């Protein structure tokens, strides 16, 4: 039986310990060639050489053995035991081929000598030069560690790669499903990375060697297990030297934290990195992501999307040109035409950072935010939002708010706008040359604050409010609304009011320690100054022409209006004054603290705040892979 595994022993530098056989005999057969020599009395040297070569080609030996039990050792360690009722070994021109009749049994051992795999077959052929086994008939392979079982009609084992066993399996029935495993991963050349790959199912499996080194090809209903991950695909190539598998067609990867579908995938199981292409879907506990390409690390659970993606969760839908998703932190970074929408809001920007756990979001570049619930639109260069309901927008920040009937709007410009939520109250604060425009009034100040529950609006620092032909200034101005209409304005800290006469264009003036403006159902009714009130009033004659002016002081002053026009004024307590006849001096008469700056009045907005991108499509970006449809039951 030394001839049976002579090729193996030379290839694997193993030593044959012993063989147990009941009966053995050898037969050397020589094909007769005397007919070729009868008529020859003498042969030339050349002819003799030809005859010798012919005789050599025609000689082969056959060794038959019964009840064979053979052990194969490598580096002093038993790795294989082979048992066969009958073996015929054929040798010709240095080639050895052994035919074993079944039932044939092979036992493989791990490094500790523990049996790990059993192979049963009706027949087996061993090719010594190629170090290949072929198993035929009813072939059964059992992994004793996992209890997985392989059944097929044909199996070919290539040992010459010196890597974990390369196998080719084919089934006579194309629809056959085989439960497979890499059943000899315990060989000395096996590395940790290869032993992590377990084949659970495939229709076909074969070994190969190419430019990228040795490998395995699996086809048809492939199922692999790598640690705690399950991989399913139509076909898989495993490259042993690269610690890499490449899967094609109808791929599904299932892990404890996510499930991934795609049409193509490359997975390096040494570093747990993967690349998915074509129709990529990633489903986690919180989100579902659609894209055409994704790089995913199973170790760090970080997914990178260099192509357009669509993310869906229970809160809404997000799309972007690219992005990164950190599954463990439930955080993400999206870049390029980022759009997000839910039932009450829509957001778009050049890039976005978000963390679902803390409910914190950052938006960068060309930000647009639409809040349909509060009838508000925001734009700017940067925005952020947190779990407390705080929304901040900065850099050429703009806000548009509509009334409930959507018939009236208020615009705000500022360097920074911040909206905070306290229970059911919203507070809008702005800073940096704050400008507000509405059809009824407009304002400008260093900063502002609006409280929606009380409808109070504060202007802080260099405050200005324009109403029709009136300008009121002060360091602090409080504007109060009633049912979204102006109700009262209070100015303190150097307040000053100017009223321009619509006929003469002259400027009536009022100053005091405080100035209050009162409205009746949104129409100007009364302006008061107290204490230390000072008035300069331009008079008109019967023809409504300028006719000098009156300058007076009093403890308090009242100025009455109808249809926006000053019709009367009154002063009380400690009244003192002087009448100025009509002159050029009267035209330019200004009280101390006079402020009239109509050029600083915010202009009427020429454009509405609208989104620049097309709406988020209702449909997902591609047809679903078949395994995803089975998973969702659609």
Coordinates of C-alpha atoms in Angstrom, one line a residue:
X1 CA 0.0 0.0 0.0
X2 CA 3.0 2.3 -0.1
X3 CA 2.1 3.0 -3.7
X4 CA -1.4 4.1 -2.7
X5 CA -0.4 7.4 -1.2
X6 CA 3.1 7.8 -2.6
X7 CA 2.3 11.0 -4.3
X8 CA 0.6 12.4 -1.2
X9 CA 3.5 11.5 1.0
X10 CA 6.0 13.2 -1.3
X11 CA 3.7 16.3 -1.6
X12 CA 2.9 16.7 2.1
X13 CA 6.2 15.4 3.5
X14 CA 4.2 13.0 5.5
X15 CA 5.2 9.5 6.6
X16 CA 2.9 6.4 6.3
X17 CA 2.7 4.8 9.7
X18 CA 1.1 1.6 9.0
X19 CA -1.5 -0.1 6.8
X20 CA -3.7 -3.0 7.8
X21 CA -4.9 -5.3 4.9
X22 CA -6.2 -8.8 4.8
X23 CA -5.2 -9.8 1.3
X24 CA -2.8 -8.3 -1.2
X25 CA -1.4 -9.5 -4.5
X26 CA 0.4 -7.8 -7.4
X27 CA 0.3 -8.6 -11.2
X28 CA 2.8 -7.2 -13.8
X29 CA 1.3 -7.4 -17.3
X30 CA 3.4 -7.2 -20.5
X31 CA 1.6 -6.7 -23.8
X32 CA 3.1 -9.3 -26.3
X33 CA 5.1 -7.8 -29.1
X34 CA 6.8 -11.0 -30.5
X35 CA 4.7 -10.7 -33.7
X36 CA 6.7 -7.6 -34.4
X37 CA 10.0 -9.5 -34.1
X38 CA 9.4 -12.8 -35.9
X39 CA 10.6 -11.6 -39.3
X40 CA 13.6 -9.6 -38.0
X41 CA 16.9 -11.3 -37.8
X42 CA 18.9 -8.2 -36.7
X43 CA 17.9 -4.8 -35.3
X44 CA 19.7 -1.6 -35.7
X45 CA 20.6 0.5 -32.6
X46 CA 17.8 2.9 -33.5
X47 CA 15.2 0.2 -34.0
X48 CA 16.2 -1.4 -30.7
X49 CA 15.6 2.0 -28.9
X50 CA 12.1 2.3 -30.4
X51 CA 11.2 -1.3 -29.4
X52 CA 12.4 -0.6 -25.8
X53 CA 10.3 2.6 -25.6
X54 CA 7.3 0.7 -26.9
X55 CA 7.8 -2.0 -24.4
X56 CA 8.2 0.5 -21.6
X57 CA 4.9 2.3 -22.6
X58 CA 3.1 -1.0 -22.6
X59 CA 4.1 -2.0 -19.0
X60 CA 1.9 -1.1 -16.0
X61 CA 1.3 -2.6 -12.6
X62 CA -1.8 -3.3 -10.6
X63 CA -1.9 -3.8 -6.9
X64 CA -5.1 -5.1 -5.3
X65 CA -5.8 -4.8 -1.6
X66 CA -8.8 -5.9 0.6
X67 CA -10.1 -4.5 3.9
X68 CA -7.6 -1.6 3.8
X69 CA -7.2 0.8 6.8
X70 CA -4.5 3.4 6.2
X71 CA -3.3 6.3 8.5
X72 CA -1.7 9.4 7.0
X73 CA 0.7 11.4 9.2
X74 CA 2.2 14.9 8.8
X75 CA 4.9 16.3 11.1
X76 CA 4.3 13.3 13.3
X77 CA 0.6 14.0 13.7
X78 CA -2.2 11.9 12.3
X79 CA -4.3 13.9 9.9
X80 CA -6.2 11.3 7.9
X81 CA -7.5 7.7 8.3
X82 CA -8.8 6.0 5.2
X83 CA -10.9 2.7 5.2
X84 CA -12.0 0.8 2.1
X85 CA -13.1 -2.8 1.5
X86 CA -11.2 -3.0 -1.8
X87 CA -8.5 -0.9 -3.4
X88 CA -6.9 -1.3 -6.8
X89 CA -3.7 0.8 -7.4
X90 CA -2.6 1.4 -11.0
X91 CA 0.9 2.6 -11.8
X92 CA 2.0 3.7 -15.2
X93 CA 5.0 5.9 -16.2
X94 CA 5.4 7.1 -12.6
X95 CA 1.7 8.0 -12.2
X96 CA -0.3 6.4 -9.5
X97 CA -4.0 6.2 -9.4
X98 CA -5.9 4.3 -6.7
X99 CA -9.6 3.1 -7.1
X100 CA -11.4 2.4 -3.9
X101 CA -14.7 0.5 -3.8
X102 CA -17.1 1.3 -1.0
X103 CA -18.3 1.9 1.3
X104 CA -15.2 4.2 1.6
X105 CA -14.7 6.1 4.9
X106 CA -12.3 9.0 5.6
X107 CA -11.7 10.5 9.0
X108 CA -10.0 13.8 9.4
X109 CA -8.4 15.0 12.7
X110 CA -7.6 18.4 14.2
X111 CA -4.2 19.4 15.7
X112 CA -5.1 17.6 19.0
X113 CA -5.9 14.3 17.2
X114 CA -9.6 14.7 17.7
X115 CA -11.8 13.5 14.8
X116 CA -13.5 16.6 13.3
X117 CA -14.9 15.3 10.0
X118 CA -16.2 12.0 8.5
X119 CA -16.5 11.4 4.7
X120 CA -18.5 8.4 3.4
X121 CA -18.8 7.5 -0.3
X122 CA -19.7 4.5 -2.6
X123 CA -16.4 4.9 -4.5
X124 CA -13.3 7.0 -4.4
X125 CA -10.3 7.7 -6.8
X126 CA -7.0 9.1 -5.6
X127 CA -4.6 10.8 -8.0
X128 CA -1.2 10.8 -6.4
X129 CA 0.5 13.3 -8.7
X130 CA -2.2 15.9 -8.4
X131 CA -2.9 15.0 -4.8
X132 CA -6.6 14.9 -5.5
X133 CA -9.5 12.8 -4.2
X134 CA -12.7 12.1 -6.1
X135 CA -15.7 10.7 -4.3
X136 CA -18.7 9.4 -6.2
X137 CA -22.1 7.8 -5.5
X138 CA -23.8 8.6 -2.3
X139 CA -21.3 11.0 -0.8
X140 CA -21.9 12.2 2.8
X141 CA -19.7 14.6 4.7
X142 CA -20.3 15.2 8.4
X143 CA -18.7 18.0 10.5
X144 CA -18.5 16.4 13.9
X145 CA -18.0 19.9 15.6
X146 CA -21.1 21.6 14.1
X147 CA -23.1 18.5 13.1
X148 CA -23.6 20.0 9.7
X149 CA -24.0 17.4 6.9
X150 CA -23.1 17.5 3.2
X151 CA -24.8 15.1 0.8
X152 CA -24.0 15.0 -2.9
X153 CA -23.4 12.7 -5.8
X154 CA -19.9 13.9 -6.6
X155 CA -17.2 15.6 -4.6
X156 CA -13.6 16.5 -5.7
X157 CA -11.0 17.4 -3.1
X158 CA -7.8 19.3 -4.2
X159 CA -5.1 19.2 -1.6
X160 CA -2.3 20.7 -3.7
X161 CA -3.2 24.3 -2.9
X162 CA -1.8 23.7 0.7
X163 CA -4.7 25.7 2.0
X164 CA -7.8 24.5 3.7
X165 CA -9.4 21.9 1.5
X166 CA -10.4 23.0 -2.0
X167 CA -13.5 21.2 -3.0
X168 CA -15.6 21.0 -6.2
X169 CA -19.1 19.6 -5.8
X170 CA -21.7 19.0 -8.4
X171 CA -25.2 17.5 -8.2
X172 CA -26.9 15.6 -10.9
X173 CA -30.1 17.5 -10.0
X174 CA -29.8 21.2 -10.6
X175 CA -32.3 22.1 -7.9
X176 CA -30.4 20.1 -5.3
X177 CA -29.5 22.0 -2.1
X178 CA -26.4 20.8 -0.3
X179 CA -25.7 21.5 3.4
X180 CA -21.9 22.2 3.2
X181 CA -19.0 23.1 5.4
X182 CA -15.3 23.5 5.0
X183 CA -14.9 20.2 6.5
X184 CA -11.1 20.0 6.8
X185 CA -10.3 23.5 8.2
X186 CA -8.3 21.8 10.9
X187 CA -5.4 21.0 8.6
X188 CA -2.0 22.5 9.7
X189 CA -2.1 25.2 6.9
X190 CA -5.4 26.5 8.0
X191 CA -5.4 30.0 9.4
X192 CA -7.8 31.6 11.8
X193 CA -9.4 33.8 9.1
X194 CA -10.3 30.8 6.9
X195 CA -11.7 28.8 9.9
X196 CA -14.1 31.6 10.5
X197 CA -15.9 30.9 7.2
X198 CA -18.5 28.1 7.3
X199 CA -20.4 27.0 4.3
X200 CA -23.9 26.0 5.2
X201 CA -25.4 25.5 1.8
X202 CA -24.7 25.6 -2.0
X203 CA -25.6 23.8 -5.1
X204 CA -22.1 23.7 -6.5
X205 CA -18.6 24.2 -5.0
X206 CA -15.2 23.9 -6.6
X207 CA -11.7 25.0 -5.9
X208 CA -9.5 27.1 -8.3
X209 CA -6.2 29.0 -8.4
X210 CA -5.7 32.3 -10.3
X211 CA -3.9 35.6 -10.2
X212 CA -5.4 36.4 -6.8
X213 CA -4.3 33.0 -5.4
X214 CA -6.2 29.9 -4.5
X215 CA -9.9 30.0 -3.8
X216 CA -13.3 28.4 -3.8
X217 CA -16.3 29.1 -6.0
X218 CA -19.8 28.4 -4.7
X219 CA -22.9 28.6 -6.9
X220 CA -26.6 28.2 -6.3
X221 CA -28.4 29.1 -3.1
X222 CA -25.2 29.8 -1.2
X223 CA -25.3 30.2 2.5
X224 CA -22.2 31.1 4.6
X225 CA -21.7 31.8 8.3
X226 CA -18.9 34.0 9.4
X227 CA -18.9 34.2 13.2
X228 CA -22.3 35.6 14.1
X229 CA -23.2 36.8 10.5
X230 CA -25.1 34.8 7.8
X231 CA -24.4 35.5 4.1
X232 CA -26.8 34.3 1.4
X233 CA -26.2 34.8 -2.4
X234 CA -26.5 33.3 -5.8
X235 CA -22.8 32.7 -6.0
X236 CA -19.7 33.4 -4.0
X237 CA -15.9 33.4 -4.7
X238 CA -13.6 33.0 -1.7
X239 CA -10.0 34.1 -2.1
X240 CA -8.0 32.4 0.6
X241 CA -4.8 34.5 0.5
X242 CA -6.8 37.7 0.6
X243 CA -9.2 36.6 3.4
X244 CA -11.9 37.8 1.1
X245 CA -15.2 36.6 -0.3
X246 CA -16.9 38.2 -3.3
X247 CA -20.7 37.6 -3.6
X248 CA -23.0 38.1 -6.6
X249 CA -26.7 38.1 -7.1
X250 CA -29.5 38.4 -4.6
X251 CA -27.3 38.9 -1.6
X252 CA -28.5 39.0 2.0
X253 CA -26.2 39.5 5.0
X254 CA -27.8 39.0 8.4
X255 CA -26.1 40.1 11.7
X256 CA -27.5 40.5 15.2
X257 CA -27.8 44.3 14.6
X258 CA -28.5 44.7 10.9
X259 CA -29.6 43.0 7.7
X260 CA -28.1 44.1 4.4
X261 CA -29.2 43.3 0.8
X262 CA -27.3 44.0 -2.4
X263 CA -26.5 42.6 -5.9
X264 CA -22.7 42.5 -5.4
X265 CA -20.5 42.5 -2.4
X266 CA -16.9 42.1 -1.4
X267 CA -16.2 41.1 2.2
X268 CA -12.8 40.9 4.0
X269 CA -13.5 38.6 7.0
X270 CA -10.1 39.3 8.5
X271 CA -10.8 42.9 9.2
X272 CA -14.6 42.7 8.9
X273 CA -14.9 45.3 6.1
X274 CA -17.2 45.0 3.2
X275 CA -18.3 46.8 0.0
X276 CA -21.8 46.5 -1.3
X277 CA -22.9 47.6 -4.8
X278 CA -26.0 48.0 -7.0
X279 CA -29.3 47.7 -5.1
X280 CA -28.1 48.2 -1.5
X281 CA -30.5 48.1 1.5
X282 CA -29.4 48.3 5.1
X283 CA -32.0 47.7 7.8
X284 CA -31.2 48.3 11.5
X285 CA -33.4 48.5 14.6
X286 CA -33.9 52.2 13.9
X287 CA -33.4 53.0 10.2
X288 CA -33.7 51.6 6.7
X289 CA -31.1 52.9 4.1
X290 CA -31.2 52.6 0.3
X291 CA -28.2 53.3 -1.9
X292 CA -26.3 51.9 -4.9
X293 CA -23.0 51.5 -3.0
X294 CA -22.0 51.2 0.7
X295 CA -18.8 50.4 2.5
X296 CA -19.6 48.8 5.8
X297 CA -17.4 47.7 8.7
X298 CA -19.0 45.0 10.7
X299 CA -16.5 45.6 13.5
X300 CA -17.1 49.3 14.0
X301 CA -20.6 49.2 12.5
X302 CA -19.9 52.2 10.3
X303 CA -21.5 52.5 6.9
X304 CA -20.1 54.8 4.2
X305 CA -22.3 55.7 1.2
X306 CA -20.3 57.4 -1.6
X307 CA -23.4 57.4 -3.8
X308 CA -26.9 58.8 -3.4
X309 CA -28.8 57.4 -0.5
X310 CA -32.3 57.4 1.0
X311 CA -32.7 56.9 4.8
X312 CA -36.1 56.1 6.3
X313 CA -37.2 55.8 10.0
X314 CA -40.3 56.3 12.1
X315 CA -39.8 60.1 12.0
X316 CA -39.4 60.7 8.3
X317 CA -37.3 60.4 5.1
X318 CA -33.8 61.7 4.3
X319 CA -32.0 61.7 1.0
X320 CA -28.4 63.0 0.2
X321 CA -25.7 62.6 -2.4
X322 CA -23.4 60.8 0.1
X323 CA -23.2 60.0 3.8
X324 CA -21.7 58.1 6.7
X325 CA -23.9 56.2 9.3
X326 CA -22.5 55.2 12.7
X327 CA -24.8 52.4 13.8
X328 CA -23.5 52.1 17.4
X329 CA -23.8 55.8 18.1
X330 CA -26.9 56.1 15.9
X331 CA -25.3 59.2 14.3
X332 CA -24.8 60.2 10.7
X333 CA -23.1 62.7 8.4
X334 CA -24.7 63.5 5.0
X335 CA -23.3 65.6 2.3
X336 CA -24.6 67.1 -1.0
X337 CA -28.3 68.1 -1.5
X338 CA -29.4 66.9 1.9
X339 CA -33.2 66.8 2.3
X340 CA -35.3 65.6 5.2
X341 CA -39.0 65.5 5.6
X342 CA -41.6 64.3 8.1
X343 CA -45.3 65.0 8.7
X344 CA -44.7 68.6 10.0
X345 CA -41.3 69.8 8.6
X346 CA -39.0 69.8 5.6
X347 CA -35.3 70.6 5.7
X348 CA -32.6 70.9 3.1
X349 CA -28.9 71.8 3.2
X350 CA -25.5 71.1 1.7
X351 CA -24.5 68.8 4.6
X352 CA -26.0 67.5 7.8
X353 CA -24.8 65.9 11.0
X354 CA -27.4 64.1 13.2
X355 CA -27.5 62.0 16.4
X356 CA -30.8 60.3 17.0
X357 CA -30.0 59.4 20.6
X358 CA -29.6 63.0 21.7
X359 CA -31.9 64.3 18.9
X360 CA -29.2 66.8 17.9
X361 CA -28.9 68.0 14.3
X362 CA -26.5 70.3 12.5
X363 CA -27.1 71.7 9.0
X364 CA -24.4 73.4 6.9
X365 CA -24.6 75.5 3.8
X366 CA -27.7 76.8 2.0
X367 CA -30.0 75.8 4.8
X368 CA -33.8 75.8 4.3
X369 CA -36.3 74.8 7.0
X370 CA -40.0 74.6 6.7
X371 CA -42.2 74.1 9.8
X372 CA -45.8 73.6 8.6
X373 CA -47.1 73.2 12.1
X374 CA -45.9 76.6 13.2
X375 CA -46.3 78.1 9.7
X376 CA -42.6 79.1 9.7
X377 CA -39.8 79.1 7.1
X378 CA -36.1 79.6 7.9
X379 CA -33.0 80.0 5.7
X380 CA -29.3 80.6 6.5
X381 CA -25.8 79.2 6.2
X382 CA -25.9 77.1 9.4
X383 CA -28.6 75.6 11.6
X384 CA -28.9 73.2 14.5
X385 CA -31.6 71.6 16.6
X386 CA -31.6 69.6 19.8
X387 CA -34.0 67.5 21.8
X388 CA -35.3 70.5 23.8
X389 CA -36.8 71.9 20.7
X390 CA -34.2 74.6 20.3
X391 CA -33.6 75.6 16.7
X392 CA -30.8 77.9 15.7
X393 CA -30.0 79.4 12.3
X394 CA -26.9 81.5 11.6
X395 CA -25.3 83.4 8.8
X396 CA -27.6 85.6 6.7
X397 CA -30.5 84.1 8.7
X398 CA -34.0 84.7 7.5
X399 CA -37.4 83.8 8.9
X400 CA -40.9 83.9 7.3
X401 CA -44.0 83.3 9.4
X402 CA -47.5 83.2 8.1
X403 CA -50.7 83.9 10.0
X404 CA -53.3 81.2 10.6
X405 CA -55.3 82.3 7.6
X406 CA -52.1 82.5 5.4
X407 CA -53.1 86.0 4.4
X408 CA -50.4 87.9 6.2
X409 CA -46.6 87.3 6.6
X410 CA -43.8 88.5 8.8
X411 CA -40.1 88.5 7.6
X412 CA -37.1 88.6 9.8
X413 CA -33.4 89.1 8.8
X414 CA -30.5 88.7 11.3
X415 CA -27.1 87.2 11.7
X416 CA -28.5 84.6 14.1
X417 CA -32.1 83.5 14.8
X418 CA -32.9 81.0 17.6
X419 CA -36.2 79.4 18.5
X420 CA -36.6 77.7 21.8
X421 CA -39.6 75.8 23.1
X422 CA -40.8 75.9 26.8
X423 CA -43.8 73.7 27.3
X424 CA -46.3 75.2 24.8
X425 CA -44.5 78.5 24.5
X426 CA -42.1 79.4 21.6
X427 CA -39.5 82.1 22.1
X428 CA -37.8 83.5 19.0
X429 CA -34.6 85.4 19.6
X430 CA -32.5 87.2 17.0
X431 CA -29.2 89.1 17.0
X432 CA -27.0 91.0 14.6
X433 CA -28.7 93.9 12.9
X434 CA -32.2 92.4 13.2
X435 CA -34.7 93.5 10.7
X436 CA -38.4 92.7 10.6
X437 CA -41.0 93.5 7.9
X438 CA -44.7 93.0 7.8
X439 CA -47.4 94.7 5.9
X440 CA -48.4 96.8 8.9
X441 CA -45.0 97.7 10.4
X442 CA -41.2 97.1 10.2
X443 CA -38.4 97.2 12.8
X444 CA -34.7 97.3 13.1
X445 CA -32.5 96.7 16.2
X446 CA -29.4 95.1 17.6
X447 CA -31.4 92.1 18.9
X448 CA -34.9 91.0 19.4
X449 CA -37.1 88.5 21.3
X450 CA -40.6 87.3 20.6
X451 CA -42.8 85.3 23.0
X452 CA -45.7 83.7 21.1
X453 CA -47.9 82.9 24.2
X454 CA -48.1 86.5 25.3
X455 CA -47.6 88.0 21.8
X456 CA -44.9 90.3 23.2
X457 CA -42.1 91.4 20.9
X458 CA -38.9 93.1 22.4
X459 CA -36.4 95.3 20.4
X460 CA -33.1 95.7 22.3
X461 CA -30.4 98.1 21.4
X462 CA -30.9 100.9 18.9
X463 CA -34.5 99.9 18.4
X464 CA -36.5 101.4 15.5
X465 CA -40.1 100.7 14.5
X466 CA -41.8 102.2 11.5
X467 CA -45.6 102.3 11.2
X468 CA -47.1 104.1 8.2
X469 CA -45.4 107.6 8.3
X470 CA -44.2 107.3 11.9
X471 CA -40.8 106.3 13.2
X472 CA -40.3 105.5 16.9
X473 CA -36.8 104.9 18.3
X474 CA -35.5 103.8 21.7
X475 CA -32.9 101.5 23.3
X476 CA -35.7 99.3 24.5
X477 CA -39.0 98.9 22.7
X478 CA -41.8 96.5 23.6
X479 CA -44.4 95.7 20.9
X480 CA -47.6 94.0 22.0
X481 CA -50.1 92.2 19.7
X482 CA -53.7 91.2 20.2
X483 CA -54.9 88.5 17.9
X484 CA -51.8 89.0 15.7
X485 CA -52.6 92.7 15.3
X486 CA -50.7 95.6 16.8
X487 CA -52.1 96.6 20.2
X488 CA -49.5 98.8 22.0
X489 CA -45.9 99.9 21.7
X490 CA -43.7 101.1 24.7
X491 CA -40.4 102.8 24.1
X492 CA -37.9 103.6 26.9
X493 CA -34.3 104.8 27.3
X494 CA -34.0 107.8 25.0
X495 CA -37.2 107.3 23.1
X496 CA -38.1 109.6 20.2
X497 CA -41.1 109.7 17.9
X498 CA -41.4 111.4 14.5
X499 CA -44.6 111.8 12.5
X500 CA -44.4 113.0 8.9
X501 CA -47.2 115.1 7.6
X502 CA -48.5 113.4 4.5
X503 CA -49.4 116.8 2.9
X504 CA -46.5 119.1 3.8
X505 CA -43.9 116.4 4.4
X506 CA -42.8 118.2 7.6
X507 CA -41.8 116.2 10.6
X508 CA -43.8 116.5 13.9
X509 CA -41.8 115.3 16.9
X510 CA -42.3 113.9 20.4
X511 CA -39.8 113.0 23.1
X512 CA -40.1 112.0 26.7
X513 CA -38.8 109.6 29.3
X514 CA -41.1 107.0 27.8
X515 CA -43.4 106.9 24.8
X516 CA -46.4 104.7 24.4
X517 CA -48.3 104.1 21.2
X518 CA -51.9 102.7 21.3
X519 CA -53.9 101.0 18.6
X520 CA -57.5 100.2 18.2
X521 CA -58.1 97.0 16.3
X522 CA -54.7 97.5 14.6
X523 CA -55.2 101.2 13.7
X524 CA -53.1 104.0 15.3
X525 CA -55.2 105.8 17.9
X526 CA -53.0 107.6 20.4
X527 CA -49.3 108.4 21.2
X528 CA -48.3 109.7 24.7
X529 CA -45.0 111.0 26.1
X530 CA -44.4 111.2 29.8
X531 CA -42.8 112.4 32.0
X532 CA -40.8 115.4 30.7
X533 CA -42.6 115.5 27.4
X534 CA -41.4 117.8 24.6
X535 CA -43.4 118.4 21.4
X536 CA -42.7 120.3 18.2
X537 CA -45.8 120.5 16.0
X538 CA -45.9 122.0 12.5
X539 CA -49.1 124.1 12.0
X540 CA -51.1 124.5 8.8
X541 CA -53.4 127.3 7.6
X542 CA -56.9 127.0 6.2
X543 CA -55.4 126.0 2.8
X544 CA -53.4 123.2 4.5
X545 CA -50.2 125.0 3.8
X546 CA -47.3 125.2 6.3
X547 CA -47.8 128.0 8.8
X548 CA -45.1 128.0 11.4
X549 CA -44.8 125.6 14.4
X550 CA -45.4 125.2 18.1
X551 CA -42.7 124.0 20.6
X552 CA -43.8 123.2 24.1
X553 CA -42.9 121.2 27.2
X554 CA -45.1 119.5 29.7
X555 CA -45.3 116.8 32.3
X556 CA -47.2 114.7 29.7
X557 CA -48.4 115.0 26.1
X558 CA -51.1 113.3 24.1
X559 CA -51.2 113.1 20.3
X560 CA -54.4 111.9 18.7
X561 CA -54.7 110.2 15.3
X562 CA -57.5 109.4 12.8
X563 CA -56.9 107.3 9.7
X564 CA -53.1 107.5 10.4
X565 CA -53.1 111.4 10.5
X566 CA -52.3 113.5 13.5
X567 CA -55.5 115.5 14.2
X568 CA -54.9 116.9 17.7
X569 CA -52.5 117.1 20.6
X570 CA -52.8 118.0 24.3
X571 CA -50.3 118.7 27.0
X572 CA -50.8 118.6 30.8
X573 CA -49.1 120.0 33.9
X574 CA -46.2 122.5 33.8
X575 CA -46.9 123.5 30.3
X576 CA -44.5 125.9 28.6
X577 CA -44.0 126.7 25.0
X578 CA -43.2 129.1 22.2
X579 CA -44.8 129.7 18.7
X580 CA -42.4 129.9 15.8
X581 CA -43.6 131.9 12.7
X582 CA -43.2 130.4 9.3
X583 CA -39.6 130.5 8.2
X584 CA -36.8 128.4 6.9
X585 CA -35.7 127.8 10.4
X586 CA -39.0 126.2 11.3
X587 CA -38.6 123.7 8.4
X588 CA -35.3 122.4 9.9
X589 CA -36.3 122.6 13.5
X590 CA -35.3 119.4 15.4
X591 CA -35.7 118.6 19.2
X592 CA -32.8 117.2 21.1
X593 CA -32.4 113.5 20.4
X594 CA -34.1 113.8 17.0
X595 CA -33.9 110.6 14.8
X596 CA -35.4 110.2 11.4
X597 CA -33.8 107.5 9.2
X598 CA -36.3 106.2 6.7
X599 CA -33.4 104.9 4.6
X600 CA -32.8 102.2 7.3
X601 CA -36.4 101.0 7.1
X602 CA -36.4 97.3 6.0
X603 CA -37.5 97.0 2.4
X604 CA -40.4 94.9 1.2
X605 CA -39.1 91.4 0.5
X606 CA -38.8 90.7 -3.2
X607 CA -38.6 86.9 -2.9
X608 CA -40.3 84.4 -0.7
X609 CA -38.3 81.8 1.2
X610 CA -38.7 78.7 -0.8
X611 CA -36.9 75.4 -1.2
X612 CA -34.3 75.1 -4.0
X613 CA -34.5 71.3 -4.5
X614 CA -37.2 69.1 -6.0
X615 CA -39.4 67.4 -3.4
X616 CA -38.3 64.1 -2.0
X617 CA -39.7 61.4 -4.3
X618 CA -42.4 59.1 -2.8
X619 CA -40.9 56.1 -4.6
X620 CA -37.7 54.4 -3.5
X621 CA -34.7 54.5 -5.8
X622 CA -34.9 51.0 -7.3
X623 CA -36.9 47.8 -7.4
X624 CA -36.5 45.7 -4.3
X625 CA -34.1 42.6 -4.4
X626 CA -36.0 39.3 -4.2
X627 CA -34.7 38.4 -0.7
X628 CA -35.8 41.8 0.6
X629 CA -39.3 41.2 -0.7
X630 CA -39.3 37.8 1.1
X631 CA -38.0 39.5 4.3
X632 CA -40.7 42.2 4.3
X633 CA -43.5 40.0 3.0
X634 CA -44.3 42.4 0.1

